Each structure stands twice: as structure tokens, then as C-alpha cells.
Amino acid sequence: MKITKICCIGAGYVGGPTMAVIAQKCPNIQVTVVDLNEQRIKDWNDPNTDNIPIYEPGLSEIVAEARGRNLFFSTEVEKAIDEAQVIFISVNTPTKTYGKGKGMAADLKYIELCARQIAKVAKQNKIVVEKSTLPVRTAEAIKSILDNTGNGVQFQILSNPEFLAEGTAVTDLLNPDRILIGGDSTPEGEEAINALVDVYANWVSKDKILKTNVWSSELSKLTANAFLAQRISSINAMSELCEKTGADISEVAKAIGMDSRIGSKFLKASVGFGGSCFQKDILNLVYIAKSYGLTEVADYWEQVIIMNDYQKRRFSNKIVQTLYNTVADKKIAFLGWAFKKDTNDTRESAAIYVADDLINEQAKIAVYDPKVSRNKMLSDLDYLETRSAEENNSKVVTFDNAYDACKDAHAIAILTEWDEFTSYDWQKIYDSMHKPAFLFDGRNILNSKEMESIGFIYKGIGS
Ligand code: NAD
Ligand code: UGA
């Protein structure tokens, strides 16, 4: 089977960049990305591709090349489903906020809505691809809905999880470590898998395209995120021990990372990991393990989250303790709000939780982030429901440059590792602050000796 028409439901951080790269690399395939969110689609169609809703280095150029040629963004979900041979489901799968599994399980209501809509519309056989991150065995539920509510056409369900990281989405998509495709071992299943392999083979070498059964594929995605997050919690746990013993976490990370069995990546101690997925996916994994009665397995992975929450709280506590046990009415400048550099995404960013703690201590927070708007920062805080929106609004001031944010501050906290922070005139910033001037580097991006020689009281993570 030769694929010429693809539809993707969900024009978010995964659907948008993934489909843009498929369209760029496969000019003979028509790719339509659909979403219920009209504003989001309008933004994807903005004539100036610098205004597309997701900031990722290199993305606006790819959209400019492919959009209108073979890449389309639309709100006409049913039309796109009807026309496509392959339908990617790339909608959000957040942690449930209600009912059974609240706070742990993945909320699959958006997935089920997609399955029902596909079943209703499809008049020809289709391949349905799980691109969203899903609990193991979700394909079974999707298949049941498709087969029981459809028009008698045949569906093949594939699992094709996405491993891109935000901030490097384009390079990750162009040069993936592997493409994982899970499907049935029946002749029809294998035909569907091979059709999807042929799409990726336009730019990914076949030895990097891995075929598995559906359950292995679904579970591999949760496992990958659990392992990655576990490395961060492990190094962060060691960071506190370093602070107590005089060891230095960056030296420890380098020393262990040179062991080829451990590897050097993902060993940066930090204020704690954020992002839309690590926490949600591990909670989901814990929930699944518990639902099979695997208490020890569940407890093992839950500790990764417990450690991460502790690391965020430890950072805000350290600020309060260092500032003579009170930050009331003090201006604390935040450099960075995004959960990592090179993205405008703030979901689960450590900055939100640190700000919330410090506002509880009646601090005034002055934030500068190169890509995050004030409205986004406030809605992140409001979402926690710790206090009224009016109070958040009055406690947070935002600036369009770091120098103004830091002026007259008692302390600076670096929450995101944006490159520009390392090239500032730190003497000028120091001169404009209250003394003693405290600098809490939650990302260890500055040189402690240099900062101390300027006069800062510098506190990194793990040293
Ligand atoms: P997102 O919230 O940015 O985008 C999801 C989009 O789906 C939204 O625009 C929403 O309006 C749309 N949507 C929801 N229900 C819909 C429906 N019934 N019909 C049409 N549109 C609908 O989410 P995301 O970050 O792109 O994540 C999507 C999935 O990919 C999640 O399962 C996530 O775990 C997984 N994932 C995310 C990343 C990442 O870096 N963000 C990486 C790998 C995997
Ligand atoms: C992560 C995974 O890296 C992707 O492979 C996966 O596809 C994605 O989750 C997903 O499923 O959503 P992402 O969350 O976008 O990607 O970004 P990461 O680079 O993994 O960073 C996550 C968080 O960990 C950030 O807050 C980052 O600052 C932090 N981090 C990362 C550290 O604190 N230390 C490190 O060494 C690495």
C-alpha cells in the first residue's frame, strides 16, 4: 500500500512539528493537521510563519517551505479523516483530574473521542496510528470502539510513539535515534506497519526503524520517559549530598558519565525536571503497575516523582533560608519561566512551583523569559489554585529584559538555562541590586568563581 494522504488529529507540540517534518521530507504525501482549537489552527496558518503557535528552532522555516504545498492546517476534522489513508492521533493525554485514578492515570477522553469520530466518518479501510503517549493496552480499547461503532470497514491500529524533546524537536525529528512502530503480526498488520515504515524511510535509514508488537511499543514509550526522568532524580538526589559533603555534582556527573555503561547525557543537576510528560507518564506507569497489584514496581518509580517534588521545594526553601529566613516584600528576580531552554512551553515548569512557594512567603516575583508571555505565567499560577487570580496578578511583575527584572532585586533565581543568560553583563546586574546580592543558579549555567569575584553570594545546585 502506498500512502499519499495523511491526517493528524491534534496540532500541538507533537502533531505540528512531526507532521511538518513528514510533509517536508515526503513532498508526494498530502499531510493535513486538524484541531478543534480554532485559534491554534489560525496561528498555524498565520501568513508570517514566525507567528506559528509553537516556538522550536528551525520549525518556522520548515512550515514556510511545506505549508500550502502538501502541508495543511484545518479545523475540518471529519473531512480530513474521510480523505486520509493514515490517521495519526496526537491529542493530549493529561493526568486525570477527576474520578478513579485522579492525579495518576492518563485521561483518555480525548483519545476515545478521536476513535469514535474516526469510526463514524470512515467509509474506507484506514490505518490508525497512536502518536500520543498512551497506557499499555490502549490500542485494545481503540480497536473495540472502531470495530463496534464503525461502518464495517477494516482498521489497523499501530503504535508509533514520539521521542522528540521540546527545544530540539526539529533536529530530533530529522535525525531520530530510532522510529518505533508496533502492530499486529497478521498479514494485514504487517502491511500497515510496512506502509508506515515506507513513509519514514524517506529520510530515516531502515536499520533505525524498529518493528515490535503493539504492547511493547506502547510500554517502551512510558519506559523511556521513566528511565530519562530517573537519571535526573538520581543526579538531583546526589546534588544534595554534594552540598553537605563538599563534593561537586558537576565533577561527580563527569566522573560517572565517562563510564560508557552510564553515559554522559541527562546528568545535569537542576531545580527539578518539568515538561508536560515526565511526571504525567511516570504517574501513569505507577497507576498501571498498581492496577496489576505490582506494589514494589509502583513504589520504585513513584520515588522519581517524590524526589523531583522535593528538589523543587528544596530550591525555594534554600532561597528563603539564605535570605535570613524572610523574603516578605523582597523582590526576587526570576530568569526563565519555560521548563527548559528553546521552548515557549511552561507545562509543569519548576519555575511555577518555586514562584508559588515564594509568593506564599509574600515575596514579589519579577520575571523575565525570552519566550513566555505574562498571561501564560499568570495562568500557570492560577491553575494551582493556591490563591486568587487578583493576588497572583499583584505579586508577579514581568519584564521584557533581564536587566530591568533584576534592578533593585534582593536575589536572582535562574530557573531556565536560556543561552543568553550566560552572556549578560553580570557586573551591571550586580551593581543595580540590593546588597548583599544573592544569585541562586538553579541550572548551574554560570561560573561560580566569576560571580563571587563580582560580589554575588552565589548558590548553585550540588556544590
Ligand atoms: P498539546 O496539548 O500541545 O496538543 C494536543 C492538541 O490536541 C491540542 O491542540 C488539542 O486542542 C487537540 N485536541 C484534543 N482533542 C481533540 C479532538 N478530539 N479533535 C481534534 N483536536 C483535539 O499536546 P502535545 O504536547 O502535542 O502532546 C500530545 C501527545 O504526545 C501526548 O500524549 C504527549 O504525552 C505526547 N508527547 C508529547 C511530547 C512533547 O514534547 N510535548 C513528546 C512526545 C510525546
Ligand atoms: C522528554 C524526553 O526527553 C523526550 O524523549 C520525550 O519524547 C518527551 O519528554 C515526551 O514524551 O514528552 P522534554 O520533556 O521535551 O522531552 O524535554 P527534556 O529535554 O527531556 O527535559 C525535560 C526536563 O528535564 C526539563 O525541565 C529539563 O530542564 C530537565 N533536565 C533534563 C534536567 O534537569 N537535567 C538533565 O540532565 C536533562
Coordinates of C-alpha atoms and ligand atoms in Angstrom, one line a residue:
M1 CA 0.0 0.0 0.0
K2 CA 1.4 3.4 -0.9
I3 CA 0.5 6.3 1.4
T4 CA -0.4 9.5 -0.3
K5 CA -2.8 11.1 2.3
I6 CA -2.2 11.5 6.0
C7 CA -4.3 13.2 8.6
C8 CA -3.1 14.1 12.1
I9 CA -5.6 14.9 14.8
G10 CA -4.0 17.3 17.3
A11 CA -1.9 20.3 16.2
G12 CA 0.1 20.6 19.4
Y13 CA 3.8 20.3 20.3
V14 CA 3.9 16.8 18.8
G15 CA 1.4 16.9 15.9
G16 CA 2.6 20.2 14.5
P17 CA 6.3 19.6 14.3
T18 CA 6.0 15.9 13.4
M19 CA 3.7 16.5 10.5
A20 CA 5.7 19.5 9.3
V21 CA 8.8 17.3 9.0
I22 CA 6.9 14.4 7.3
A23 CA 5.5 16.9 4.8
Q24 CA 8.9 18.4 4.2
K25 CA 10.5 15.0 3.7
C26 CA 7.7 13.4 1.7
P27 CA 6.5 16.0 -0.9
N28 CA 4.3 13.4 -2.5
I29 CA 2.2 12.9 0.6
Q30 CA -0.6 15.3 1.4
V31 CA -0.5 16.0 5.2
T32 CA -3.4 17.7 6.9
V33 CA -3.2 18.6 10.6
V34 CA -6.6 19.2 12.3
D35 CA -7.5 20.5 15.7
L36 CA -10.7 21.6 17.4
N37 CA -8.9 24.7 18.7
E38 CA -9.7 27.3 16.1
Q39 CA -7.2 29.8 17.4
R40 CA -4.4 27.3 17.3
I41 CA -5.2 26.4 13.6
K42 CA -5.5 30.1 12.8
D43 CA -2.0 30.6 14.3
W44 CA -0.5 27.7 12.3
N45 CA -1.9 29.4 9.2
D46 CA -0.5 32.8 10.1
P47 CA 1.0 34.3 6.9
N48 CA 4.1 35.1 8.8
T49 CA 5.5 31.7 9.9
D50 CA 7.4 33.4 12.8
N51 CA 4.0 33.6 14.5
I52 CA 3.1 29.9 14.5
P53 CA 1.9 28.8 17.9
I54 CA 4.9 26.7 18.8
Y55 CA 8.4 28.0 19.1
E56 CA 11.0 25.5 18.1
P57 CA 14.4 26.3 16.4
G58 CA 14.1 25.6 12.7
L59 CA 10.3 24.9 12.7
S60 CA 9.1 28.1 11.1
E61 CA 11.4 27.6 8.1
I62 CA 10.0 24.1 7.5
V63 CA 6.4 25.3 7.8
A64 CA 7.2 28.1 5.3
E65 CA 8.5 25.5 2.8
A66 CA 5.8 22.9 3.1
R67 CA 2.6 24.8 4.1
G68 CA 0.2 25.2 1.2
R69 CA 2.3 22.7 -0.9
N70 CA 1.5 19.5 0.9
L71 CA 1.1 20.6 4.5
F72 CA -2.3 21.9 5.6
F73 CA -3.7 23.0 8.9
S74 CA -7.5 22.9 9.3
T75 CA -10.4 22.6 11.7
E76 CA -12.4 20.4 9.3
V77 CA -11.7 17.2 11.3
E78 CA -14.2 14.9 9.5
K79 CA -13.2 15.9 6.0
A80 CA -9.5 15.2 6.8
I81 CA -10.3 11.8 8.4
D82 CA -12.5 10.9 5.4
E83 CA -9.8 11.6 2.9
A84 CA -6.8 10.1 4.7
Q85 CA -5.4 6.5 4.4
V86 CA -3.5 7.0 7.6
I87 CA -4.7 8.9 10.7
F88 CA -2.3 9.9 13.4
I89 CA -3.9 10.5 16.8
S90 CA -1.7 13.2 18.5
V91 CA -4.1 14.7 21.1
N92 CA -3.2 15.4 24.7
T93 CA -3.3 12.7 27.3
P94 CA -3.1 14.6 30.6
T95 CA -3.2 13.2 34.1
K96 CA -6.9 12.7 35.2
T97 CA -8.2 15.4 37.4
Y98 CA -11.4 13.6 38.5
G99 CA -12.8 10.2 39.3
K100 CA -11.0 6.9 39.5
G101 CA -7.3 7.3 39.1
K102 CA -7.5 11.1 39.7
G103 CA -4.0 12.5 39.9
M104 CA -2.4 9.4 38.5
A105 CA -4.0 7.8 35.5
A106 CA -3.9 9.2 32.0
D107 CA -7.1 10.9 30.9
L108 CA -8.1 9.1 27.7
K109 CA -11.3 11.0 27.0
Y110 CA -9.7 12.9 24.0
I111 CA -8.4 9.6 22.6
E112 CA -11.8 8.0 22.8
L113 CA -13.5 11.0 21.1
C114 CA -11.0 10.7 18.3
A115 CA -11.7 6.9 17.9
R116 CA -15.4 7.5 17.9
Q117 CA -15.1 10.3 15.3
I118 CA -12.9 8.1 13.1
A119 CA -15.3 5.2 13.3
K120 CA -18.2 7.5 12.4
V121 CA -16.6 9.1 9.4
A122 CA -14.5 6.3 7.8
K123 CA -16.0 4.8 4.7
Q124 CA -12.8 3.0 3.6
N125 CA -10.2 0.9 5.4
K126 CA -7.8 3.1 7.4
I127 CA -4.6 2.8 9.4
V128 CA -5.0 4.5 12.8
V129 CA -1.7 5.4 14.4
E130 CA -1.3 6.1 18.1
K131 CA 1.2 9.0 18.2
S132 CA 0.1 10.3 21.7
T133 CA 1.8 8.6 24.7
L134 CA -0.7 6.0 26.0
P135 CA -1.1 3.4 28.7
V136 CA -0.1 0.0 27.6
R137 CA -3.1 -1.8 26.0
T138 CA -4.9 1.3 24.9
A139 CA -4.9 0.0 21.3
E140 CA -7.3 -2.7 22.5
A141 CA -9.8 -0.1 23.6
I142 CA -9.4 1.9 20.4
K143 CA -9.9 -1.2 18.4
S144 CA -13.0 -2.1 20.3
I145 CA -14.5 1.3 19.7
L146 CA -13.6 1.3 16.0
D147 CA -14.9 -2.2 15.3
N148 CA -18.1 -1.7 17.3
T149 CA -19.2 1.7 16.2
G150 CA -17.7 1.8 12.7
N151 CA -19.2 1.4 9.2
G152 CA -17.9 -2.2 8.7
V153 CA -14.6 -1.0 7.3
Q154 CA -11.3 -2.5 8.4
F155 CA -9.0 -0.7 10.8
Q156 CA -5.3 -1.5 11.5
I157 CA -4.0 0.1 14.7
L158 CA -0.4 0.9 15.0
S159 CA 1.6 2.3 17.9
N160 CA 4.2 4.9 16.8
P161 CA 5.3 6.8 19.9
E162 CA 7.2 10.1 19.6
F163 CA 10.5 10.6 21.3
L164 CA 11.2 14.2 20.3
A165 CA 12.2 16.6 23.1
E166 CA 11.0 20.2 23.0
G167 CA 13.6 22.8 22.1
T168 CA 15.3 20.3 19.8
A169 CA 12.1 18.9 18.1
V170 CA 13.2 19.6 14.6
T171 CA 16.7 18.0 14.9
D172 CA 15.2 15.1 16.8
L173 CA 12.7 14.5 14.1
L174 CA 15.2 14.9 11.3
N175 CA 17.7 12.6 13.0
P176 CA 15.8 10.3 15.3
D177 CA 17.7 7.7 17.4
R178 CA 15.0 5.2 16.3
I179 CA 11.5 5.1 15.0
L180 CA 9.3 2.6 16.8
I181 CA 6.3 1.0 15.1
G182 CA 4.2 -1.6 16.9
G183 CA 1.5 -3.5 15.1
D184 CA -0.3 -6.8 14.7
S185 CA 1.6 -9.8 13.3
T186 CA -1.2 -10.7 10.9
P187 CA -0.7 -10.1 7.2
E188 CA -2.9 -7.0 7.4
G189 CA -1.0 -5.8 10.4
E190 CA 2.3 -6.3 8.7
E191 CA 1.1 -4.5 5.6
A192 CA 0.1 -1.5 7.7
I193 CA 3.5 -1.5 9.5
N194 CA 5.3 -1.6 6.2
A195 CA 3.3 1.2 4.8
L196 CA 4.3 3.4 7.8
V197 CA 7.9 2.2 7.5
D198 CA 7.9 3.5 3.9
V199 CA 6.9 6.9 5.0
Y200 CA 9.7 7.3 7.5
A201 CA 12.2 5.6 5.1
N202 CA 12.1 8.8 3.1
W203 CA 14.6 10.2 5.5
V204 CA 15.4 7.6 8.2
S205 CA 17.6 4.6 7.5
K206 CA 15.8 1.3 7.8
D207 CA 18.1 -0.1 10.5
K208 CA 16.8 2.7 12.8
I209 CA 13.1 1.7 12.2
L210 CA 12.2 -0.9 14.8
K211 CA 9.1 -3.1 14.5
T212 CA 7.5 -4.6 17.6
N213 CA 4.2 -5.9 18.9
V214 CA 1.7 -3.1 19.9
W215 CA 2.1 -3.6 23.6
S216 CA 5.9 -3.4 23.6
S217 CA 5.7 -0.2 21.6
E218 CA 3.2 1.4 23.9
L219 CA 5.1 0.4 27.0
S220 CA 8.5 1.3 25.6
K221 CA 7.4 5.0 25.4
L222 CA 6.5 5.1 29.1
T223 CA 9.7 3.2 30.0
A224 CA 11.9 5.6 28.0
N225 CA 10.5 8.6 29.8
A226 CA 10.7 6.8 33.2
F227 CA 14.4 6.0 32.6
L228 CA 15.2 9.5 31.5
A229 CA 13.5 11.1 34.4
Q230 CA 15.0 8.6 36.8
R231 CA 18.5 9.8 35.8
I232 CA 17.6 13.4 36.6
S233 CA 16.2 12.4 40.0
S234 CA 19.2 10.3 40.7
I235 CA 21.7 13.1 40.0
N236 CA 19.5 15.6 41.9
A237 CA 19.4 13.3 44.9
M238 CA 23.2 13.2 44.8
S239 CA 23.3 17.0 44.4
E240 CA 22.0 17.4 48.0
L241 CA 24.6 15.0 49.3
C242 CA 27.3 17.0 47.4
E243 CA 26.1 20.2 49.2
K244 CA 26.6 18.5 52.5
T245 CA 30.0 16.9 51.9
G246 CA 32.0 19.3 49.8
A247 CA 31.8 17.2 46.7
D248 CA 30.8 19.0 43.4
I249 CA 27.9 17.5 41.4
S250 CA 29.3 18.6 38.0
E251 CA 32.6 16.8 38.8
V252 CA 30.7 13.7 40.0
A253 CA 28.5 13.7 36.9
K254 CA 31.5 14.0 34.6
A255 CA 33.3 11.2 36.5
I256 CA 30.4 8.7 36.3
G257 CA 29.4 9.8 32.8
M258 CA 32.7 8.8 31.4
D259 CA 31.8 5.2 32.2
S260 CA 30.4 4.1 28.9
R261 CA 27.8 1.9 30.6
I262 CA 26.4 5.0 32.3
G263 CA 26.9 7.6 29.6
S264 CA 27.3 11.4 30.0
K265 CA 23.9 12.6 28.8
F266 CA 21.0 13.6 31.0
L267 CA 23.1 14.0 34.2
K268 CA 22.6 17.7 34.7
A269 CA 21.6 18.5 38.2
S270 CA 18.8 21.1 38.3
V271 CA 16.0 22.7 40.1
G272 CA 13.9 19.7 39.0
F273 CA 12.6 18.4 35.8
G274 CA 9.4 20.0 34.2
G275 CA 7.6 19.5 31.0
S276 CA 4.3 18.0 30.1
C277 CA 5.3 14.4 30.0
F278 CA 7.8 13.1 32.6
Q279 CA 5.6 13.5 35.6
K280 CA 2.4 12.5 33.8
D281 CA 3.9 9.4 32.2
I282 CA 5.5 8.2 35.4
L283 CA 2.3 8.7 37.4
N284 CA 0.6 6.8 34.7
L285 CA 3.2 4.0 34.9
V286 CA 2.7 3.9 38.7
Y287 CA -1.0 3.6 38.2
I288 CA -0.7 0.8 35.7
A289 CA 1.7 -1.1 38.0
K290 CA -0.7 -0.7 40.9
S291 CA -3.7 -1.8 38.9
Y292 CA -1.9 -5.1 38.3
G293 CA -1.1 -5.3 42.0
L294 CA 2.6 -4.7 41.5
T295 CA 3.2 -2.5 44.6
E296 CA 7.0 -2.7 44.6
V297 CA 7.2 -1.7 41.0
A298 CA 4.8 1.2 41.5
D299 CA 6.7 2.4 44.6
Y300 CA 10.1 2.2 42.8
W301 CA 9.0 4.5 40.1
E302 CA 7.0 6.8 42.3
Q303 CA 10.1 7.7 44.1
V304 CA 11.4 9.5 40.9
I305 CA 8.5 12.0 41.3
I306 CA 8.8 12.3 45.1
M307 CA 12.5 13.2 44.6
N308 CA 11.6 15.8 41.9
D309 CA 9.0 17.5 44.0
Y310 CA 11.5 17.6 46.9
Q311 CA 14.2 19.2 44.7
K312 CA 11.8 22.0 43.6
R313 CA 10.8 22.6 47.2
R314 CA 14.4 22.4 48.4
F315 CA 15.3 25.2 46.0
S316 CA 12.6 27.6 47.2
N317 CA 13.4 26.7 50.9
K318 CA 17.1 27.5 50.2
I319 CA 16.2 30.9 48.9
V320 CA 14.1 31.7 52.0
Q321 CA 16.7 30.4 54.4
T322 CA 19.6 32.2 52.8
L323 CA 17.8 35.5 52.7
Y324 CA 17.7 35.5 56.6
N325 CA 14.5 33.4 56.7
T326 CA 12.3 36.0 55.2
V327 CA 11.5 37.1 51.7
A328 CA 8.4 39.1 52.6
D329 CA 8.2 42.2 50.4
K330 CA 11.6 41.3 48.8
K331 CA 11.9 41.4 45.1
I332 CA 13.1 38.1 43.7
A333 CA 14.1 38.2 40.1
F334 CA 13.3 35.0 38.1
L335 CA 15.4 34.5 34.9
G336 CA 13.4 32.0 32.9
W337 CA 9.9 30.5 33.2
A338 CA 9.9 27.9 30.4
F339 CA 10.5 24.3 31.6
K340 CA 13.8 24.2 29.5
K341 CA 15.5 26.5 27.0
D342 CA 14.4 27.0 23.4
T343 CA 10.8 26.4 24.0
N344 CA 7.8 28.6 24.9
D345 CA 6.2 25.6 26.8
T346 CA 5.8 26.1 30.5
R347 CA 3.9 22.9 31.4
E348 CA 5.0 21.6 34.9
S349 CA 7.9 24.1 34.8
A350 CA 9.8 24.2 38.1
A351 CA 9.5 28.0 38.0
I352 CA 5.8 27.8 38.6
Y353 CA 6.2 25.8 41.9
V354 CA 9.2 27.9 43.1
A355 CA 7.2 31.1 42.4
D356 CA 4.2 29.6 44.2
D357 CA 6.3 28.8 47.3
L358 CA 7.9 32.2 47.4
I359 CA 4.6 34.1 46.9
N360 CA 3.3 32.1 50.0
E361 CA 6.2 33.7 51.8
Q362 CA 5.0 37.1 50.5
A363 CA 7.8 37.7 48.1
K364 CA 7.4 39.8 45.0
I365 CA 8.4 37.9 41.9
A366 CA 9.9 39.8 38.9
V367 CA 10.1 37.5 35.9
Y368 CA 11.9 37.7 32.5
D369 CA 11.7 34.9 30.0
P370 CA 12.6 35.4 26.3
K371 CA 9.6 33.4 25.0
V372 CA 6.9 33.3 27.7
S373 CA 4.2 35.9 28.0
R374 CA 2.9 37.4 31.2
N375 CA -0.5 35.9 30.6
K376 CA 0.9 32.4 30.4
M377 CA 2.9 32.9 33.7
L378 CA -0.2 34.1 35.5
S379 CA -2.4 31.3 34.1
D380 CA 0.2 28.8 35.2
L381 CA 0.0 30.2 38.8
D382 CA -3.8 30.5 38.7
Y383 CA -4.1 26.8 37.7
L384 CA -2.5 25.8 41.0
E385 CA -5.5 27.4 42.8
T386 CA -3.3 28.4 45.7
R387 CA -4.7 32.0 45.8
S388 CA -6.9 34.3 43.8
A389 CA -6.0 35.4 40.3
E390 CA -6.0 39.0 41.6
E391 CA -3.4 38.1 44.2
N392 CA -1.2 36.4 41.7
N393 CA -1.5 39.4 39.4
S394 CA -0.4 41.7 42.2
K395 CA 2.5 39.6 43.3
V396 CA 4.1 39.0 39.9
V397 CA 5.7 41.7 37.7
T398 CA 7.1 40.8 34.3
F399 CA 9.8 42.5 32.2
D400 CA 10.9 42.3 28.6
N401 CA 14.6 42.2 29.6
A402 CA 16.7 40.7 32.4
Y403 CA 18.4 44.0 33.4
D404 CA 15.1 45.6 34.4
A405 CA 13.8 42.4 36.1
C406 CA 16.9 42.3 38.3
K407 CA 17.1 46.0 39.2
D408 CA 16.6 46.5 42.9
A409 CA 16.2 42.8 43.5
H410 CA 17.4 41.1 46.7
A411 CA 18.1 37.9 44.9
I412 CA 18.1 36.3 41.4
A413 CA 16.9 32.8 40.7
I414 CA 17.8 31.2 37.4
L415 CA 15.0 28.7 36.5
T416 CA 15.7 28.1 32.8
E417 CA 19.0 27.6 31.1
W418 CA 18.5 30.1 28.2
D419 CA 21.8 30.7 26.5
E420 CA 21.5 34.4 26.6
F421 CA 21.8 34.4 30.4
T422 CA 25.4 33.4 30.3
S423 CA 26.4 36.4 28.2
Y424 CA 24.9 39.2 30.3
D425 CA 26.9 42.0 31.9
W426 CA 26.7 40.5 35.4
Q427 CA 28.7 43.3 36.9
K428 CA 26.0 45.7 35.7
I429 CA 23.3 43.5 37.1
Y430 CA 25.1 43.2 40.4
D431 CA 25.5 47.0 40.7
S432 CA 21.8 47.5 40.3
M433 CA 20.7 45.1 43.1
H434 CA 20.2 45.4 46.8
K435 CA 23.2 44.1 48.8
P436 CA 24.1 41.5 49.7
A437 CA 23.2 40.4 46.2
F438 CA 22.2 36.7 46.1
L439 CA 22.3 34.6 43.0
F440 CA 20.6 31.1 43.0
D441 CA 21.6 29.3 39.9
G442 CA 19.0 26.5 39.5
R443 CA 20.7 25.3 36.3
N444 CA 24.4 25.7 37.1
I445 CA 24.9 27.8 34.0
L446 CA 27.1 30.5 35.5
N447 CA 30.7 30.3 36.7
S448 CA 30.6 30.4 40.5
K449 CA 34.1 31.9 40.8
E450 CA 33.4 34.7 38.4
M451 CA 30.1 35.5 40.1
E452 CA 31.7 35.5 43.5
S453 CA 34.5 37.8 42.3
I454 CA 31.9 40.3 41.2
G455 CA 30.5 40.2 44.7
F456 CA 27.5 37.9 44.4
I457 CA 26.7 35.4 47.0
Y458 CA 26.3 32.5 44.6
K459 CA 24.5 29.3 45.3
G460 CA 24.4 26.6 42.6
I461 CA 22.9 23.2 42.8
G462 CA 25.0 20.5 44.2
S463 CA 28.2 22.3 45.2
Ligands
NAD1 P1 -0.8 19.5 23.1 O1 -1.8 19.8 24.2 O2 0.2 20.5 22.7 O3 -1.7 19.3 21.7 C1 -2.8 18.4 21.7 C2 -3.8 19.1 20.7 O4 -4.9 18.1 20.5 C3 -4.5 20.3 21.3 O5 -4.2 21.4 20.4 C4 -6.0 20.0 21.4 O6 -6.8 21.1 21.0 C5 -6.1 18.9 20.3 N1 -7.2 18.0 20.5 C6 -7.6 17.4 21.7 N2 -8.7 16.6 21.4 C7 -9.0 16.8 20.1 C8 -10.0 16.2 19.2 N3 -10.9 15.4 19.7 N4 -10.0 16.6 18.0 C9 -9.1 17.5 17.5 N5 -8.1 18.0 18.2 C10 -8.1 17.7 19.5 O7 -0.1 18.1 23.4 P2 1.3 17.6 22.9 O8 2.4 18.2 23.8 O9 1.4 17.7 21.4 O10 1.2 16.1 23.3 C11 0.4 15.2 22.6 C12 0.7 13.8 23.0 O11 2.0 13.5 22.6 C13 0.6 13.5 24.4 O12 0.1 12.2 24.6 C14 2.0 13.6 24.9 O13 2.3 12.7 26.0 C15 2.8 13.0 23.7 N6 4.2 13.5 23.6 C16 4.5 14.8 23.8 C17 5.8 15.3 23.7 C18 6.1 16.7 23.9 O14 7.3 17.0 23.9 N7 5.2 17.6 24.1 C19 6.8 14.4 23.2 C20 6.4 13.1 22.9 C21 5.1 12.6 23.2
UGA2 C1 11.2 14.4 27.2 C2 12.0 13.3 26.5 O1 13.4 13.8 26.5 C3 11.6 13.0 25.1 O2 12.3 12.0 24.6 C4 10.1 12.7 25.2 O3 9.6 12.5 23.8 C5 9.3 13.8 25.8 O4 9.8 14.0 27.1 C6 7.9 13.5 25.9 O5 7.4 12.3 26.0 O6 7.2 14.5 26.1 P1 11.1 17.1 27.0 O7 10.2 17.0 28.3 O8 10.5 17.9 25.9 O9 11.4 15.6 26.4 O10 12.5 17.7 27.4 P2 13.8 17.1 28.1 O11 15.0 17.5 27.4 O12 13.7 15.6 28.4 O13 13.7 17.9 29.5 C7 12.8 17.6 30.5 C8 13.1 18.3 31.8 O14 14.2 17.7 32.4 C9 13.4 19.8 31.6 O15 12.9 20.5 32.6 C10 14.9 19.8 31.7 O16 15.4 21.0 32.1 C11 15.2 18.7 32.7 N1 16.5 18.1 32.6 C12 16.9 17.4 31.5 C13 17.4 18.2 33.7 O17 17.0 18.8 34.8 N2 18.6 17.6 33.6 C14 19.0 16.9 32.6 O18 20.2 16.4 32.5 C15 18.2 16.8 31.4

